[in-house]
mmCIF file of C-alpha atoms in Angstrom:
data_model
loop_
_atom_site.group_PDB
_atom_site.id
_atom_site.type_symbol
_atom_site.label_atom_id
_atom_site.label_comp_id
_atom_site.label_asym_id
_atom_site.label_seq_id
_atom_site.Cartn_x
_atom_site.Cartn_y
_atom_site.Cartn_z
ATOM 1 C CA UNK I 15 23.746 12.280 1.157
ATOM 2 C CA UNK I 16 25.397 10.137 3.464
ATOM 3 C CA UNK I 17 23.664 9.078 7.031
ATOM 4 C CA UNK I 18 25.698 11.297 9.231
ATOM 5 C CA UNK I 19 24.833 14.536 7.743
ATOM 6 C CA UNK I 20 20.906 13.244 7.894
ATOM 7 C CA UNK I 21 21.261 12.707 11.019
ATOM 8 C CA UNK I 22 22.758 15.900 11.757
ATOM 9 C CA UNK I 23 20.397 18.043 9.994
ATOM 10 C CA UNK I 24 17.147 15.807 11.782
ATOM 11 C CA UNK I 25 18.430 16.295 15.476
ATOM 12 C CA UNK I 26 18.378 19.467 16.021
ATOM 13 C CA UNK I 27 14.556 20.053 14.849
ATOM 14 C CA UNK I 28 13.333 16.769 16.481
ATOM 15 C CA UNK I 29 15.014 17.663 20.053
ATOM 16 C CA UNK I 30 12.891 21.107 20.056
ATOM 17 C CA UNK I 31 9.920 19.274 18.577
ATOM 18 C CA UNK I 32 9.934 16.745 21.975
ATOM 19 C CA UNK I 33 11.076 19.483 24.180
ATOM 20 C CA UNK I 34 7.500 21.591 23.031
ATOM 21 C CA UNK I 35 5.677 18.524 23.192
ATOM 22 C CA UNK I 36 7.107 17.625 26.759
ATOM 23 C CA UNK I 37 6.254 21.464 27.255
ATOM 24 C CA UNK I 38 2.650 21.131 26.479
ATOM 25 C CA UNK I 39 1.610 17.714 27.399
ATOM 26 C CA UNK I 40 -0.397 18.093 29.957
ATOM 27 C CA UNK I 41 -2.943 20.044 27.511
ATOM 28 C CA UNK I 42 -6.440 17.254 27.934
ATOM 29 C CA UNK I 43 -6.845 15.742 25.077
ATOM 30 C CA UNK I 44 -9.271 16.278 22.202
ATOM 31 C CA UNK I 45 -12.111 13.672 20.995
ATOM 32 C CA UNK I 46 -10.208 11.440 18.236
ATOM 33 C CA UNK I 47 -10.961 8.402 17.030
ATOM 34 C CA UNK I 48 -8.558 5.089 17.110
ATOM 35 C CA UNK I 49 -7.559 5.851 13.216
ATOM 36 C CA UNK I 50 -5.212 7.987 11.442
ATOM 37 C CA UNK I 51 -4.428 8.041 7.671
ATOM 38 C CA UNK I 52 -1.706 9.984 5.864
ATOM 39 C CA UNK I 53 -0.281 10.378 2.403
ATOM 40 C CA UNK I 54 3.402 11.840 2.291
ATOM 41 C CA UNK I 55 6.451 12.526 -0.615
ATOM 42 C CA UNK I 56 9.332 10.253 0.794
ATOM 43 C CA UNK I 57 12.609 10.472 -0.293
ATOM 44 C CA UNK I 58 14.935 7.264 0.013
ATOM 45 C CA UNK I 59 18.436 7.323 0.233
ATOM 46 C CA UNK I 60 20.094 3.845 0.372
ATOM 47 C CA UNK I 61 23.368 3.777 2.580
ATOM 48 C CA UNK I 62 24.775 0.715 0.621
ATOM 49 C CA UNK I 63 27.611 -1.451 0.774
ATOM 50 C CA UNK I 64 28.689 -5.160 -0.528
ATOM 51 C CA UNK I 65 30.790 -7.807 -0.898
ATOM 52 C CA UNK I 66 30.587 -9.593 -3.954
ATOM 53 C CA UNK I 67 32.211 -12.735 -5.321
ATOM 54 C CA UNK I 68 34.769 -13.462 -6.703
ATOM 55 C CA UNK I 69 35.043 -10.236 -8.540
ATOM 56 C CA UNK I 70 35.267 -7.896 -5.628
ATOM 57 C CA UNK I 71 34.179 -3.933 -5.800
ATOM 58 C CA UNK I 72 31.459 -2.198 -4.226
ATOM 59 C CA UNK I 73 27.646 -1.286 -4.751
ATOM 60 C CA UNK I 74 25.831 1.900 -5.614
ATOM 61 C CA UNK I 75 21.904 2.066 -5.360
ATOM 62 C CA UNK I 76 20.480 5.665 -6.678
ATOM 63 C CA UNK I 77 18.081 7.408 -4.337
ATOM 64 C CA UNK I 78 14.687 7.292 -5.129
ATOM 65 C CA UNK I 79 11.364 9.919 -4.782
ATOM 66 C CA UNK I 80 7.922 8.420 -3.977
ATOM 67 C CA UNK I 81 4.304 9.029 -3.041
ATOM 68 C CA UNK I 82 3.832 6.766 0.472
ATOM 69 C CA UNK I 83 0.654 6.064 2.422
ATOM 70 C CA UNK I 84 0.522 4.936 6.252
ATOM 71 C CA UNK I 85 -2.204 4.035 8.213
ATOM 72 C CA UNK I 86 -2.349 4.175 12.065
ATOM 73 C CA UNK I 87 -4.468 3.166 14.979
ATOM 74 C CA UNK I 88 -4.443 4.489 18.390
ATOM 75 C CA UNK I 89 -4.447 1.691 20.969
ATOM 76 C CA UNK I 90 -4.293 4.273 23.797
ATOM 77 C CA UNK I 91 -3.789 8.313 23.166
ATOM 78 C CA UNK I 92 0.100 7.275 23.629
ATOM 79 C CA UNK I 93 0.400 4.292 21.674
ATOM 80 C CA UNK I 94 -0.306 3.669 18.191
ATOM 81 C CA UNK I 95 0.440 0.738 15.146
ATOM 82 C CA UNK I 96 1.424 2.055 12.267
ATOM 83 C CA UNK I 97 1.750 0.808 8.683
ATOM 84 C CA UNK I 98 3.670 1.884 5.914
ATOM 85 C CA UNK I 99 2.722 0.958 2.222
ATOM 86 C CA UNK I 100 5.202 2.398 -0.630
ATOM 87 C CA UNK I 101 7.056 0.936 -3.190
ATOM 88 C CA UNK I 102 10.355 2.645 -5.577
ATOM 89 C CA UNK I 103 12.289 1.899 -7.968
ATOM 90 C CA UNK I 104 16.072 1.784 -7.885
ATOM 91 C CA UNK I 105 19.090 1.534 -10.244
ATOM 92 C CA UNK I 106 22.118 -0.565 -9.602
ATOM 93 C CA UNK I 107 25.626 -0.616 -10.419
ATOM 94 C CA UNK I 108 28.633 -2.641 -9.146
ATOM 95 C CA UNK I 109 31.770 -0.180 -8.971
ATOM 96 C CA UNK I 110 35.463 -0.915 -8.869
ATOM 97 C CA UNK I 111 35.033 -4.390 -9.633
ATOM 98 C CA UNK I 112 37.749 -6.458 -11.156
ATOM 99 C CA UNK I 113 36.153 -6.184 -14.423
ATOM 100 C CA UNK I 114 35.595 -2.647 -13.795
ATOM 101 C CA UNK I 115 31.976 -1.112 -13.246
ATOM 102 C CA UNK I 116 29.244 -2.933 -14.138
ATOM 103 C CA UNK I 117 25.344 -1.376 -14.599
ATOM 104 C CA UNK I 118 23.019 -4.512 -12.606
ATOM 105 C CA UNK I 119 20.130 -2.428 -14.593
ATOM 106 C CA UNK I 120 17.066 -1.727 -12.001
ATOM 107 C CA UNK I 121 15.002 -3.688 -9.216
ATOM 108 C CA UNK I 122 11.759 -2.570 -7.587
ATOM 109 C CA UNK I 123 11.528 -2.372 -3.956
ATOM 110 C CA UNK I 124 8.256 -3.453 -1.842
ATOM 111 C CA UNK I 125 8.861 -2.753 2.138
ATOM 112 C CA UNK I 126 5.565 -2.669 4.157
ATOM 113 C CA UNK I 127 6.683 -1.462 7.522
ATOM 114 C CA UNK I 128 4.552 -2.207 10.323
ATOM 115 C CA UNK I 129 5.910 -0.168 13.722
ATOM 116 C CA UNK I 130 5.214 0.617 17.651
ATOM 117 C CA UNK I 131 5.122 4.404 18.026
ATOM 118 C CA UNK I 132 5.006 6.432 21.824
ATOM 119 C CA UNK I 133 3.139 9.728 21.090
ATOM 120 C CA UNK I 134 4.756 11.623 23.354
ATOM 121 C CA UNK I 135 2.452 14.515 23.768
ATOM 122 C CA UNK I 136 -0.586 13.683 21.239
ATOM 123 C CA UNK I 137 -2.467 16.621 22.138
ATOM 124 C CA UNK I 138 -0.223 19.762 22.172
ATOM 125 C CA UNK I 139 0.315 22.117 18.945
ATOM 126 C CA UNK I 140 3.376 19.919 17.957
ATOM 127 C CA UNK I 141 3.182 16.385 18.498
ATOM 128 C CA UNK I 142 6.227 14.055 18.593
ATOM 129 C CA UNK I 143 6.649 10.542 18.335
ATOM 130 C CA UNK I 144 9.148 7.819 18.207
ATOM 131 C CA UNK I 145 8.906 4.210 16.831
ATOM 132 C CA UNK I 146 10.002 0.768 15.945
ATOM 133 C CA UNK I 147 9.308 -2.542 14.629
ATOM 134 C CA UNK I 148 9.867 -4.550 11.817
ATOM 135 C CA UNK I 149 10.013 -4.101 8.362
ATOM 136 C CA UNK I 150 9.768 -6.855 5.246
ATOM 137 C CA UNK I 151 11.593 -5.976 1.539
ATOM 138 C CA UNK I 152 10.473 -7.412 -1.577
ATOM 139 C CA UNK I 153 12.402 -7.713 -4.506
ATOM 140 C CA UNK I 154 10.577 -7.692 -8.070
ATOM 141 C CA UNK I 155 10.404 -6.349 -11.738
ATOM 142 C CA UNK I 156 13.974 -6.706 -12.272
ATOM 143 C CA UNK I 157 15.445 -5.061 -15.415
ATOM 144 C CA UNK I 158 18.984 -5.808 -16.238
ATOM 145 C CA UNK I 159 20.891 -4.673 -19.245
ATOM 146 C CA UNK I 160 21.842 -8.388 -20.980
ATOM 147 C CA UNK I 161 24.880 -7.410 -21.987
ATOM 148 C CA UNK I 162 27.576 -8.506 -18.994
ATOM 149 C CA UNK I 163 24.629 -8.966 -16.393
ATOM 150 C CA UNK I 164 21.707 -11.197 -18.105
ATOM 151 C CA UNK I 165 19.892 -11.851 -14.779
ATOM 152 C CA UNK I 166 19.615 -10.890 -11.497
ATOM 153 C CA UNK I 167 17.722 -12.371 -8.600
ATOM 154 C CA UNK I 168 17.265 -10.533 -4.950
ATOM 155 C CA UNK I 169 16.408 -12.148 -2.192
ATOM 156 C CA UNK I 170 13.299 -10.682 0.424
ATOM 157 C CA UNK I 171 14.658 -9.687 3.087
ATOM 158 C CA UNK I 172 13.798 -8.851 6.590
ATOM 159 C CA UNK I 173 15.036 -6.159 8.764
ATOM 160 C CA UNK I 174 14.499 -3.793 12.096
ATOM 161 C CA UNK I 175 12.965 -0.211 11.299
ATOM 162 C CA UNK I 176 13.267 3.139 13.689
ATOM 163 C CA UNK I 177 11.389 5.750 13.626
ATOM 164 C CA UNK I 178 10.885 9.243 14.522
ATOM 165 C CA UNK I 179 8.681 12.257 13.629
ATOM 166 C CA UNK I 180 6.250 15.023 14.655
ATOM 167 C CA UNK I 181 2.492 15.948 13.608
ATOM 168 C CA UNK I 182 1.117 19.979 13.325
ATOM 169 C CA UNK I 183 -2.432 20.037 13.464
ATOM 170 C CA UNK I 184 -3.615 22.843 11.106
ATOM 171 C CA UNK I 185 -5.289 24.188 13.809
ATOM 172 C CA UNK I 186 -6.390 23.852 17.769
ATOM 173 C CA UNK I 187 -9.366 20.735 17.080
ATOM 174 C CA UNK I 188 -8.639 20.449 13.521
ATOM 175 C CA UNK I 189 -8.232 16.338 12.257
ATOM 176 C CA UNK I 190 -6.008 17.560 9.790
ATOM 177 C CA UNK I 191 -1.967 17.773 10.132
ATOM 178 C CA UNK I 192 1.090 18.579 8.616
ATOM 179 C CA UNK I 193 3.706 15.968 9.399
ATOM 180 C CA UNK I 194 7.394 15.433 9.137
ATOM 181 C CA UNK I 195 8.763 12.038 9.697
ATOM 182 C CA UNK I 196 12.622 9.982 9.350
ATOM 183 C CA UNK I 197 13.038 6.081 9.230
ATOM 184 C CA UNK I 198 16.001 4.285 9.376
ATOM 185 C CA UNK I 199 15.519 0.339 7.923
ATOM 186 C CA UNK I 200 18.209 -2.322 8.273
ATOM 187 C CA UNK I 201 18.030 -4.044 5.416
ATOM 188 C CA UNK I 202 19.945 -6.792 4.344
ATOM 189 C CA UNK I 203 19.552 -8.998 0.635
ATOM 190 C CA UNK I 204 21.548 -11.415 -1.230
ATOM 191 C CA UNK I 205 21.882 -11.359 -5.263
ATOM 192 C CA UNK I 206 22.301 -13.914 -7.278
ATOM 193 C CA UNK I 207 23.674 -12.652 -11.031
ATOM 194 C CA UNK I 208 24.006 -14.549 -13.973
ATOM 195 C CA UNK I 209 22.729 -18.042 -12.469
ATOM 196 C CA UNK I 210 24.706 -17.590 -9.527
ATOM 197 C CA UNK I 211 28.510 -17.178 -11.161
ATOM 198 C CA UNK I 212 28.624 -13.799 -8.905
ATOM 199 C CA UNK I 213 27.063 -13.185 -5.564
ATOM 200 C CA UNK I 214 26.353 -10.377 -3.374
ATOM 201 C CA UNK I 215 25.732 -9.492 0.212
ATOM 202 C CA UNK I 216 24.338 -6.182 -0.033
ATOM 203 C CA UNK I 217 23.186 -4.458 2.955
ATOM 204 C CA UNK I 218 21.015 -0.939 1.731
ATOM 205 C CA UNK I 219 20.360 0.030 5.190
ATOM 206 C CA UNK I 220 18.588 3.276 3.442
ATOM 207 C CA UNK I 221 17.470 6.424 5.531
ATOM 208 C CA UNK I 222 13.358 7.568 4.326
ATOM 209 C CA UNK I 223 12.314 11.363 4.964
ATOM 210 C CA UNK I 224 9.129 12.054 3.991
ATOM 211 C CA UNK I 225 6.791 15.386 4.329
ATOM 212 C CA UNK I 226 3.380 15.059 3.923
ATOM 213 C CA UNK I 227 -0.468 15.583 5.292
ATOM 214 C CA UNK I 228 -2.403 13.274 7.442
ATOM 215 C CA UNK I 229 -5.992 13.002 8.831
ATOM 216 C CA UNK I 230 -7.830 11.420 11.846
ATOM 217 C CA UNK I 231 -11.175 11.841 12.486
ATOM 218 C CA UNK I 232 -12.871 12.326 16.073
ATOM 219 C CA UNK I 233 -14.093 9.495 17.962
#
């Protein structure tokens, strides 16, 4: 699924979700304490491409499906910090090289994502929010095939991350909430193969939906 059809299908849903929210704002707000937890499914879908030397072609990372847990805190009913803990597994492949395509084998991804969000209207039924910050990638458990490619080595990497997303409390007062959320990480790594006789600059830029439940108790 490439990024402009994500984007296509996530606009239309998030521009009612902050008109509503706009809508109902003014609502007073509840008793809620500084802390929010949530556990989500993510989906991540890597919007690669590379240059590699000297043998040329392309990259293609497979999408992944993952269990994710954030934690926030509330530093006023508008702002929050947020932080994302996952982790996925991806396969690899270098395509239309000049030695044709070539299976890297897989890599496991670490990004903890730590964010700024504005809650635009953290009291009404739906409750939007936008974010950003910064997010840090590391590389480990690489498996490669040792055939062509006998080892590969990634480099962390450190990138911007943007954010947006909406909450449904289950009901009018209840800490519990359904929420829908889309991230956008710009994420950049070099690879080193086979002791460094081929190198990559591989950006994976990957889009993150997720769907999931969250919780914050009263204050």
């Amino acid at each position: 699924m490439g990024s402009s059809t994500l984007a296509l299908a996530l606009r239309t849903p998030l521009i009612v979700a902050v008109a509503l929210g706009l809508a109902l704002s003014a609502v007073p707000l509840e008793a809620q304490g500084p802390w929010q937890f949530r556990l989500r499914g993510i989906g991540i879908f890597p919007d690669e491409d590379a240059s590699i030397t000297p043998i040329g072609g392309d990259v293609d990372i497979d999408e992944a499906f993952m269990p994710e847990l954030d934690i926030s805190y509330f530093l006023t009913p508008n702002l929050a910090l947020e932080l994302i803990l996952a982790t996925s597994e991806h396969d690899v492949k270098a395509e239309d090289t000049d030695i044709g395509d070539v299976d890297i084998g897989s890599v496991w991804l670490l990004p903890p994502t730590l964010l700024l969000q504005y809650h635009i209207a953290p009291n009404a039924p739906i409750r939007p929010y936008v974010g950003a910050g910064l997010n840090l990638t590391i590389f480990y458990s690489e498996d490669v095939p040792g055939t062509i490619v006998t080892d590969a080595d990634y480099d962390t990497a450190a990138g911007a991350a943007f954010q947006a997303g909406f909450d449904i409390p289950f009901a009018q007062g209840s800490p519990w909430m359904f929420n829908v959320d889309a991230k956008k990480l710009l994420l950049d790594t070099d690879v080193s193969l086979n002791g460094g006789a081929v190198t990559a600059d591989v950006d994976i830029d990957p889009w993150i939906i997720s769907f999931g439940i969250g919780y914050r108790p009263g204050g």
